[in-house]
Coordinates of C-alpha atoms and ligand atoms in Angstrom, one line a residue:
M841 CA -43.1 -81.4 -37.0
S842 CA -43.8 -84.9 -37.8
E843 CA -46.2 -86.9 -36.6
G844 CA -45.3 -88.7 -33.1
T845 CA -43.5 -85.5 -31.6
I846 CA -43.7 -85.2 -28.0
A847 CA -43.6 -82.4 -26.0
A848 CA -43.5 -82.5 -22.0
V849 CA -44.6 -80.4 -19.4
V850 CA -43.6 -81.1 -15.7
L851 CA -45.9 -79.3 -13.2
A852 CA -43.4 -78.4 -9.9
A853 CA -44.8 -75.0 -8.6
G854 CA -46.5 -76.7 -5.6
R855 CA -45.0 -75.7 -2.1
G856 CA -45.6 -79.7 -0.9
T857 CA -46.9 -78.3 2.6
R858 CA -46.9 -81.6 3.9
M859 CA -43.3 -82.4 3.7
K860 CA -43.0 -79.5 6.2
S861 CA -39.9 -78.5 4.5
E862 CA -38.2 -75.5 3.9
R863 CA -37.4 -76.1 0.9
A864 CA -39.7 -77.2 -2.5
K865 CA -40.6 -80.9 -2.2
V866 CA -39.3 -81.6 -5.9
L867 CA -35.8 -80.6 -4.2
H868 CA -35.7 -83.5 -2.1
P869 CA -33.3 -86.5 -3.0
V870 CA -33.9 -89.7 -4.1
C871 CA -31.2 -92.2 -4.3
G872 CA -28.7 -89.3 -5.0
A873 CA -31.0 -87.1 -7.6
A874 CA -33.8 -84.3 -6.6
L875 CA -37.3 -85.9 -6.5
G876 CA -38.1 -83.7 -9.8
A877 CA -35.3 -85.0 -11.6
Y878 CA -36.9 -88.5 -12.2
P879 CA -40.1 -87.6 -14.2
V880 CA -37.9 -85.2 -16.4
R881 CA -35.7 -88.3 -17.2
A882 CA -38.6 -90.5 -17.7
A883 CA -40.0 -88.2 -20.3
R884 CA -36.9 -87.7 -22.1
A885 CA -36.3 -91.3 -22.2
A886 CA -39.8 -91.9 -23.4
G887 CA -38.7 -89.2 -26.5
A888 CA -40.2 -85.8 -25.4
D889 CA -38.2 -82.8 -26.4
P890 CA -38.6 -80.1 -25.3
I891 CA -39.3 -80.6 -21.8
W892 CA -40.3 -77.4 -19.7
V893 CA -40.6 -77.5 -16.1
V894 CA -43.3 -75.3 -14.0
V895 CA -41.6 -73.9 -11.2
G896 CA -43.0 -71.4 -8.7
H897 CA -42.4 -71.9 -4.8
D898 CA -38.7 -72.0 -4.0
G899 CA -38.3 -71.5 -8.0
E900 CA -34.7 -70.2 -8.0
H901 CA -33.2 -73.4 -6.0
V902 CA -35.6 -75.9 -8.6
Q903 CA -34.0 -74.3 -11.4
E904 CA -30.6 -74.9 -10.0
A905 CA -31.4 -78.0 -8.9
L906 CA -32.8 -78.9 -12.5
A907 CA -30.5 -77.1 -14.7
A908 CA -28.2 -80.4 -15.7
E909 CA -31.4 -81.7 -17.1
G910 CA -31.5 -80.0 -20.5
V911 CA -35.0 -78.7 -20.0
G912 CA -36.9 -75.0 -19.9
F913 CA -38.6 -73.1 -16.9
V914 CA -41.6 -71.7 -16.9
R915 CA -42.9 -69.6 -14.3
Q916 CA -46.4 -70.0 -12.2
E917 CA -46.3 -66.5 -9.8
Q918 CA -49.6 -67.8 -7.6
Q919 CA -50.4 -71.5 -7.6
L920 CA -54.1 -71.0 -9.2
G921 CA -54.2 -75.0 -10.1
T922 CA -53.1 -77.4 -12.2
G923 CA -55.1 -76.1 -15.0
H924 CA -53.5 -72.7 -14.4
A925 CA -50.0 -74.2 -14.6
L926 CA -50.1 -75.8 -17.5
L927 CA -51.5 -72.4 -19.1
C928 CA -48.3 -70.8 -18.0
A929 CA -46.5 -72.9 -20.8
E930 CA -48.6 -72.0 -23.7
K931 CA -46.5 -69.1 -25.1
D932 CA -43.5 -71.6 -24.9
L933 CA -45.3 -74.4 -26.7
R934 CA -47.5 -71.8 -29.1
D935 CA -45.8 -73.5 -32.1
F936 CA -45.9 -77.1 -30.9
R937 CA -47.8 -79.7 -32.8
G938 CA -48.6 -82.9 -31.4
S939 CA -48.6 -85.1 -28.0
L940 CA -48.0 -83.0 -25.0
L941 CA -47.4 -85.2 -21.9
L942 CA -48.1 -83.8 -18.5
L943 CA -46.6 -85.2 -15.8
C944 CA -46.2 -83.9 -11.9
G945 CA -43.0 -83.1 -10.6
D946 CA -43.7 -85.5 -7.4
T947 CA -44.1 -88.8 -9.1
P948 CA -40.4 -90.2 -9.4
L949 CA -41.3 -94.2 -9.9
L950 CA -43.1 -93.7 -13.5
R951 CA -41.3 -96.2 -16.4
P952 CA -40.6 -94.6 -19.4
E953 CA -42.2 -97.5 -21.1
T954 CA -45.5 -96.4 -19.6
L955 CA -45.3 -92.9 -21.0
T956 CA -44.6 -94.4 -24.5
A957 CA -47.4 -96.8 -23.9
L958 CA -49.7 -93.7 -22.8
A959 CA -48.3 -91.5 -26.2
E960 CA -49.2 -94.7 -28.1
R961 CA -52.5 -95.0 -27.1
Q962 CA -53.3 -91.6 -27.6
R963 CA -51.7 -91.7 -31.0
T964 CA -53.3 -94.8 -32.5
E965 CA -57.2 -93.6 -31.0
H966 CA -56.4 -90.1 -32.3
A967 CA -57.6 -88.9 -28.7
A968 CA -57.7 -85.2 -27.8
V969 CA -56.9 -86.5 -24.5
T970 CA -55.4 -90.1 -22.7
V971 CA -55.6 -90.2 -19.0
L972 CA -53.2 -92.7 -17.1
T973 CA -55.3 -94.2 -14.2
M974 CA -54.6 -96.9 -11.6
R975 CA -56.7 -99.0 -9.1
R976 CA -56.6 -98.1 -5.3
A977 CA -57.8 -99.7 -2.7
D978 CA -57.7 -96.7 -0.9
P979 CA -58.6 -93.9 -3.2
A980 CA -58.6 -91.0 -0.6
G981 CA -57.0 -87.9 -1.9
Y982 CA -57.0 -88.7 -5.6
G983 CA -59.2 -87.5 -8.3
R984 CA -62.1 -90.3 -9.1
I985 CA -62.3 -91.8 -12.4
V986 CA -66.1 -91.7 -13.9
R987 CA -66.7 -94.2 -16.4
N988 CA -69.4 -95.7 -18.7
K989 CA -68.1 -98.9 -19.3
D990 CA -64.8 -98.0 -21.8
E991 CA -65.9 -94.4 -22.2
L992 CA -64.2 -91.7 -19.8
L993 CA -67.2 -89.4 -18.5
A994 CA -65.5 -87.0 -16.0
I995 CA -62.7 -86.8 -13.4
V996 CA -64.3 -85.9 -10.3
E997 CA -62.0 -84.4 -7.6
E998 CA -62.5 -85.9 -3.8
K999 CA -63.9 -82.9 -2.5
D1000 CA -66.2 -82.2 -5.4
A1001 CA -67.3 -86.1 -5.5
S1002 CA -70.5 -87.1 -4.2
E1003 CA -71.0 -90.4 -1.8
S1004 CA -71.0 -92.9 -4.5
E1005 CA -68.2 -91.5 -6.7
R1006 CA -66.1 -91.1 -3.8
R1007 CA -66.3 -95.0 -3.5
I1008 CA -64.9 -95.4 -7.0
T1009 CA -61.3 -96.9 -6.9
E1010 CA -60.1 -96.2 -10.3
V1011 CA -58.3 -92.8 -9.8
N1012 CA -56.4 -90.1 -11.8
T1013 CA -52.6 -90.5 -11.6
G1014 CA -52.0 -86.8 -12.8
I1015 CA -50.5 -88.0 -16.1
Y1016 CA -52.1 -87.3 -19.2
V1017 CA -51.0 -86.9 -22.8
F1018 CA -52.9 -84.1 -24.4
E1019 CA -53.5 -82.8 -28.4
A1020 CA -51.3 -79.6 -28.4
P1021 CA -52.4 -76.9 -29.4
W1022 CA -56.0 -77.6 -28.8
V1023 CA -55.5 -78.2 -24.8
F1024 CA -54.5 -74.7 -24.7
E1025 CA -57.7 -73.4 -26.0
M1026 CA -59.6 -75.5 -23.4
L1027 CA -57.5 -74.5 -20.6
H1028 CA -59.0 -70.7 -21.7
H1029 CA -62.3 -72.4 -21.0
L1030 CA -61.8 -73.4 -17.6
D1031 CA -63.3 -71.6 -14.3
N1032 CA -62.4 -72.2 -10.7
A1033 CA -66.1 -72.9 -9.4
N1034 CA -65.2 -75.9 -7.3
A1035 CA -64.5 -76.7 -3.7
Q1036 CA -61.2 -75.6 -3.8
G1037 CA -61.1 -72.5 -5.7
E1038 CA -58.7 -73.6 -8.3
Y1039 CA -58.8 -74.3 -12.2
Y1040 CA -58.5 -77.8 -12.6
L1041 CA -56.7 -79.4 -15.6
T1042 CA -58.8 -82.5 -15.2
D1043 CA -62.2 -80.3 -16.3
V1044 CA -60.1 -80.9 -19.9
V1045 CA -61.8 -84.1 -19.8
R1046 CA -65.1 -82.7 -19.4
L1047 CA -64.8 -79.6 -21.9
A1048 CA -63.5 -82.4 -24.3
R1049 CA -66.5 -84.6 -24.3
E1050 CA -68.7 -81.5 -24.6
Q1051 CA -66.7 -81.0 -27.6
G1052 CA -67.3 -84.5 -29.2
A1053 CA -63.5 -85.1 -28.7
V1054 CA -61.8 -88.4 -28.4
V1055 CA -61.0 -89.0 -24.6
R1056 CA -59.2 -92.2 -23.5
A1057 CA -58.3 -93.8 -20.2
L1058 CA -55.2 -96.3 -19.7
E1059 CA -54.9 -98.2 -16.5
L1060 CA -51.5 -98.3 -15.1
A1061 CA -50.8 -102.4 -14.5
D1062 CA -48.2 -101.5 -11.6
P1063 CA -49.8 -98.6 -9.7
D1064 CA -46.7 -98.1 -7.6
E1065 CA -45.2 -96.2 -10.4
A1066 CA -47.7 -93.2 -9.9
L1067 CA -46.9 -93.2 -6.2
G1068 CA -46.9 -89.2 -5.4
V1069 CA -44.7 -88.1 -2.8
N1070 CA -46.4 -85.8 -0.7
N1071 CA -44.5 -86.3 3.1
R1072 CA -41.5 -87.9 4.3
A1073 CA -42.9 -91.4 4.7
Q1074 CA -43.8 -91.6 0.6
L1075 CA -40.4 -90.0 0.3
A1076 CA -38.7 -93.1 1.8
E1077 CA -40.9 -95.4 0.2
A1078 CA -40.1 -93.9 -3.3
A1079 CA -36.4 -94.2 -2.5
K1080 CA -36.8 -98.0 -1.4
V1081 CA -38.5 -98.6 -4.8
M1082 CA -36.0 -96.8 -6.8
Q1083 CA -33.2 -98.4 -4.9
G1084 CA -34.4 -101.8 -5.3
R1085 CA -34.6 -100.9 -8.9
I1086 CA -31.1 -99.7 -9.3
N1087 CA -29.9 -102.5 -7.4
Y1088 CA -31.4 -105.2 -9.7
A1089 CA -30.4 -103.5 -12.8
H1090 CA -26.7 -104.0 -11.7
Q1091 CA -27.1 -107.5 -10.4
L1092 CA -28.7 -108.2 -14.0
A1093 CA -25.4 -106.8 -15.0
G1094 CA -23.3 -108.6 -13.4
V1095 CA -22.8 -107.3 -9.9
T1096 CA -23.0 -109.3 -6.9
I1097 CA -25.1 -107.6 -4.2
L1098 CA -25.1 -109.5 -0.9
D1099 CA -28.3 -108.1 0.6
P1100 CA -29.7 -105.3 -2.0
A1101 CA -31.9 -104.1 1.0
S1102 CA -29.0 -102.7 3.2
T1103 CA -27.2 -101.6 -0.1
Y1104 CA -27.4 -97.7 -1.3
I1105 CA -26.0 -97.0 -4.7
E1106 CA -27.0 -93.9 -6.3
A1107 CA -28.4 -93.5 -9.4
S1108 CA -25.4 -92.4 -11.2
V1109 CA -22.8 -95.1 -9.7
R1110 CA -21.2 -97.2 -12.6
I1111 CA -20.1 -101.1 -11.3
G1112 CA -18.2 -103.7 -13.4
V1113 CA -18.6 -107.2 -13.5
D1114 CA -17.9 -109.7 -11.1
T1115 CA -17.9 -107.2 -8.1
V1116 CA -19.2 -108.1 -5.0
I1117 CA -20.8 -105.7 -2.4
H1118 CA -21.3 -106.5 1.2
P1119 CA -24.5 -105.3 3.0
G1120 CA -24.2 -101.6 4.4
V1121 CA -22.0 -100.2 1.7
H1122 CA -23.1 -96.6 0.2
L1123 CA -22.0 -95.6 -3.2
W1124 CA -22.7 -92.0 -4.1
G1125 CA -22.5 -89.5 -6.8
K1126 CA -20.0 -90.0 -9.6
T1127 CA -18.2 -93.5 -8.3
E1128 CA -17.0 -95.7 -10.7
I1129 CA -15.9 -99.0 -9.7
G1130 CA -14.3 -101.5 -11.8
P1131 CA -14.7 -105.4 -12.4
S1132 CA -13.9 -108.0 -9.9
C1133 CA -13.5 -105.8 -6.7
L1134 CA -14.8 -106.4 -3.3
I1135 CA -16.4 -103.9 -1.3
E1136 CA -16.7 -105.1 1.9
P1137 CA -19.5 -103.9 4.6
G1138 CA -20.2 -100.3 6.1
T1139 CA -17.9 -98.8 3.5
V1140 CA -18.6 -95.3 2.2
I1141 CA -17.4 -94.4 -1.4
R1142 CA -18.4 -90.8 -3.0
D1143 CA -17.0 -89.2 -6.4
S1144 CA -14.2 -92.1 -6.6
R1145 CA -12.8 -94.4 -9.2
L1146 CA -11.9 -97.7 -8.7
A1147 CA -9.6 -99.8 -11.1
G1148 CA -10.6 -103.7 -11.3
H1149 CA -9.4 -106.0 -8.7
V1150 CA -9.8 -103.4 -5.6
H1151 CA -10.4 -104.8 -2.1
V1152 CA -12.1 -102.3 -0.3
K1153 CA -11.9 -104.1 3.6
A1154 CA -14.7 -103.2 5.9
Y1155 CA -16.0 -99.8 7.1
S1156 CA -13.7 -97.5 5.2
V1157 CA -14.7 -93.8 4.0
I1158 CA -13.0 -93.0 0.0
E1159 CA -14.0 -89.5 -1.2
E1160 CA -13.2 -87.9 -4.4
S1161 CA -9.9 -90.2 -5.0
E1162 CA -8.8 -92.9 -7.5
V1163 CA -7.8 -96.6 -6.4
G1164 CA -5.3 -98.2 -9.0
V1165 CA -5.9 -101.9 -10.0
N1166 CA -5.0 -104.8 -7.3
S1167 CA -5.1 -102.2 -4.3
V1168 CA -6.0 -102.9 -0.6
I1169 CA -7.7 -100.5 1.4
G1170 CA -8.9 -100.9 5.1
P1171 CA -10.5 -102.1 7.1
M1172 CA -11.4 -98.4 8.8
A1173 CA -9.0 -96.2 6.1
H1174 CA -10.1 -92.7 5.3
M1175 CA -8.9 -91.3 1.7
R1176 CA -10.0 -87.8 1.7
P1177 CA -10.4 -85.8 -1.2
G1178 CA -7.5 -86.2 -4.0
S1179 CA -5.8 -89.3 -2.7
I1180 CA -4.6 -91.2 -6.0
L1181 CA -3.1 -94.6 -5.7
R1182 CA -1.4 -95.7 -9.1
G1183 CA -1.9 -99.2 -8.5
D1184 CA -0.6 -102.2 -6.5
N1185 CA -0.8 -100.1 -3.4
K1186 CA -2.3 -101.2 0.5
I1187 CA -3.7 -98.6 2.4
G1188 CA -4.3 -100.2 6.4
N1189 CA -6.4 -99.7 9.0
F1190 CA -6.2 -96.1 10.5
V1191 CA -4.5 -94.7 7.6
E1192 CA -6.0 -91.2 6.2
T1193 CA -4.8 -89.7 3.0
K1194 CA -5.5 -86.4 1.5
K1195 CA -3.9 -84.4 -1.6
V1196 CA -1.4 -87.3 -1.8
D1197 CA 0.0 -89.2 -5.2
I1198 CA 1.2 -92.9 -4.5
G1199 CA 3.2 -94.5 -6.8
L1200 CA 3.0 -98.3 -8.0
H1201 CA 3.5 -100.8 -4.9
S1202 CA 3.8 -98.2 -2.2
K1203 CA 2.3 -99.2 1.4
A1204 CA 1.3 -97.6 4.3
S1205 CA -0.2 -100.1 6.1
H1206 CA -1.0 -98.8 9.9
L1207 CA -2.2 -95.5 11.6
T1208 CA -1.2 -93.1 9.6
Y1209 CA -1.6 -89.4 8.1
L1210 CA -0.4 -88.7 4.5
G1211 CA -1.6 -85.3 3.0
D1212 CA 0.1 -82.8 0.7
A1213 CA 2.7 -85.3 -0.6
E1214 CA 4.1 -86.9 -3.6
I1215 CA 5.2 -90.7 -3.2
G1216 CA 6.8 -92.4 -5.3
A1217 CA 6.7 -96.7 -6.3
D1218 CA 7.9 -99.1 -4.1
V1219 CA 7.9 -97.0 -0.7
N1220 CA 7.3 -98.5 2.2
I1221 CA 5.8 -96.2 5.2
G1222 CA 6.3 -97.5 8.4
C1223 CA 3.3 -97.6 11.4
G1224 CA 2.7 -93.9 12.7
T1225 CA 4.0 -91.8 10.0
I1226 CA 2.9 -88.4 9.6
T1227 CA 3.5 -86.1 7.2
C1228 CA 3.3 -82.6 9.2
N1229 CA 1.6 -80.3 6.3
Y1230 CA 0.4 -77.4 8.0
D1231 CA 1.6 -74.9 10.3
G1232 CA -1.7 -73.3 11.0
V1233 CA -1.5 -70.5 8.2
N1234 CA -0.1 -72.7 4.7
K1235 CA 0.1 -76.2 3.6
Y1236 CA 3.5 -77.5 2.9
K1237 CA 4.3 -80.6 0.7
T1238 CA 6.4 -83.9 1.3
I1239 CA 8.0 -85.0 -1.7
I1240 CA 9.3 -88.9 -1.1
E1241 CA 10.8 -90.6 -3.9
D1242 CA 10.9 -93.9 -5.3
E1243 CA 12.1 -97.2 -3.0
V1244 CA 12.1 -95.0 0.1
F1245 CA 11.9 -97.0 3.5
V1246 CA 10.2 -95.0 6.1
G1247 CA 10.7 -96.4 9.6
S1248 CA 7.6 -96.6 12.4
D1249 CA 6.8 -93.0 13.9
T1250 CA 8.4 -90.9 11.6
Q1251 CA 7.2 -87.1 11.0
F1252 CA 7.8 -85.4 7.8
V1253 CA 8.0 -81.5 8.5
A1254 CA 7.1 -80.2 5.1
P1255 CA 8.1 -78.8 3.1
V1256 CA 10.8 -81.8 2.6
R1257 CA 12.1 -84.2 0.2
V1258 CA 13.6 -87.4 0.9
G1259 CA 15.7 -89.1 -1.9
R1260 CA 15.7 -92.1 -3.9
N1261 CA 16.3 -95.1 -2.2
S1262 CA 17.0 -93.7 1.5
L1263 CA 15.7 -94.9 4.7
V1264 CA 14.4 -93.1 7.4
G1265 CA 15.2 -94.5 10.9
A1266 CA 12.2 -95.7 12.9
G1267 CA 11.2 -92.6 15.3
S1268 CA 12.6 -89.7 13.3
T1269 CA 11.8 -86.0 12.7
I1270 CA 12.6 -85.0 9.5
V1271 CA 12.9 -81.5 9.0
R1272 CA 15.6 -81.3 6.2
D1273 CA 16.0 -82.3 2.7
V1274 CA 17.5 -86.2 2.6
P1275 CA 19.8 -87.2 -0.5
P1276 CA 19.3 -90.3 -2.2
D1277 CA 20.6 -93.5 -0.8
A1278 CA 21.2 -92.1 2.5
L1279 CA 20.3 -92.9 6.2
A1280 CA 18.3 -90.3 7.8
I1281 CA 17.8 -90.4 11.4
S1282 CA 17.1 -87.8 13.8
R1283 CA 16.2 -89.3 17.2
A1284 CA 18.1 -88.5 20.5
E1285 CA 20.6 -91.3 21.4
Q1286 CA 19.2 -94.0 24.3
K1287 CA 20.8 -93.4 27.8
N1288 CA 20.1 -96.7 30.2
V1289 CA 21.0 -95.8 34.0
E1290 CA 21.5 -98.9 35.4
G1291 CA 19.4 -99.6 38.9
W1292 CA 17.6 -96.4 38.5
R1293 CA 14.5 -98.2 39.4
L1294 CA 15.8 -99.7 42.5
R1295 CA 16.6 -96.1 43.6
H1296 CA 13.1 -94.9 43.0
P1297 CA 10.2 -97.2 44.1
L1298 CA 6.8 -96.2 43.7
K1299 CA 5.1 -95.3 46.3
K1300 CA 2.5 -97.5 48.3
K1301 CA -0.5 -95.6 48.1
E1302 CA -2.0 -94.6 51.4
K1303 CA -5.1 -95.2 52.7
Ligands
UD1_563 C1 -54.2 -83.6 -8.7 C2 -55.5 -84.0 -9.8 C3 -56.0 -85.4 -9.1 C4 -55.0 -86.6 -9.0 C5 -53.9 -86.3 -8.5 C6 -52.6 -87.3 -8.5 C7 -56.1 -82.1 -10.4 C8 -56.9 -80.8 -10.0 N1 -56.2 -83.1 -9.5 O1 -54.4 -83.6 -7.7 O2 -57.4 -85.4 -9.9 O3 -55.8 -87.9 -8.9 O4 -53.2 -85.5 -8.9 O5 -51.9 -87.0 -7.8 O6 -55.2 -81.8 -11.2 N2 -49.0 -77.7 -9.1 C9 -48.5 -76.7 -9.9 N3 -49.3 -75.4 -9.7 C10 -50.5 -75.5 -9.0 C11 -50.9 -76.5 -8.6 C12 -50.1 -77.5 -8.8 O7 -47.6 -76.3 -10.5 O8 -51.3 -74.2 -9.3 C13 -48.3 -78.8 -9.2 C14 -47.8 -79.2 -7.5 O9 -46.5 -78.9 -7.5 C15 -47.8 -80.9 -8.0 C16 -49.3 -80.9 -9.3 O10 -49.2 -80.2 -9.8 O11 -46.4 -81.3 -8.6 C17 -50.0 -81.6 -8.6 O12 -50.7 -80.7 -7.6 P1 -51.7 -81.1 -6.6 O13 -52.1 -80.0 -6.1 O14 -50.6 -82.1 -5.6 O15 -52.8 -81.8 -6.8 P2 -53.4 -83.0 -6.4 O16 -54.7 -82.3 -5.4 O17 -53.1 -84.0 -5.6
CA564 CA1 -50.5 -84.8 -5.1

């Protein structure tokens, strides 16, 4: 293999007891992706290939959650310590020669540039180990970095540290680059004679020094990058930093976000230039928003595609749907899965759609349910229209052809087809197909009974 080759191992076998969760820690989501996916992506962006993830607790679910990340999995049946965890990957990396990057699955904020700098340091210094360190005002819980000036002497775990060692504020981030296959040789020499009875990966530093190998440390400029998520408070903290990065990237790419602190955009979302996003908006999953859209407060959009110049008014919900150019949605509209708007449409307040294909320029402006329907172009759906698509057993389709005008308070009892350019009178219940160019009306004729109210006065309530 060529010089500069990087492989990565991500440790994710621990249970994460402090999360107080039924699920493994690395499965908890941060901005729409599993916690454990972030270090994997950072390693890949830094050029690591292959990447192996060490799984143990809840391993099957972890594998499932990371299946799309293009990594291999190594099982660590018993969690005997970080050194033992890396040793589990030995057989898979037997033929690998180069820099082995080691990350923990619970450190989502690491930047690829940091990993690249760490690998670069390893290379230029011909080091056997390069440790990423950081300064912490409160170093509690971390392994302490014991130095003699520039020389890294050892990493001492808190539980094994002397009083003076505990006062050291430079700590181990748990991220390293090792020379492979040398490191595996070292791992075979680890013992577990320490306070926790574990095989510590950190002891590789001591073994390297005993061999006279080169050991280096690189201090992280921004210690937030190495924030390890151990409990739900840190999960929220990490999500907040990550959300800030996502929003900032959109802002630099030409999206106006009025209040980034209250705007939740998942990592997978794409947004076009000149789109304006109001506070309290949530954009989730594989959502794509075109250029020059306006997304008003409180809107939630999941796994949907909006073309350009779409205006979504306040408190609308759009799921697994497509919205064509120049359309106006809401306020308070609900587009459920399978709704397609071809363009120039209006879906107004309290309109619910589901599995419906609506042609160009068609409108449903108020208080309507359109489900399992095909609606043509230039159709006007009056207020209070309902497709009665379900008889309790099966779903049926309503087809409304081009240029139909549907009066208010109409029910379509599906299956039913309304022919092109026909008109449905307000208050109708349509149970049979309507031919093109027709008027369909089905309400009972109105009867006025003169003087009826005079003969039936309201009784005064007795006290
Ligand atoms: C470790 C370091 C410590 C460092 C800290 C940074 C050791 C001995 N100590 O301590 O110096 O300051 O990280 O966060 O390495 N894991 C396994 N299998 C195991 C044990 C752990 O996969 O048998 C995984 C965990 O899931 C986790 C990572 O390794 O992702 C770190 O393990 P953890 O027990 O949290 O180590 P720390 O005590 O935090
Ligand atoms: Ca930890």
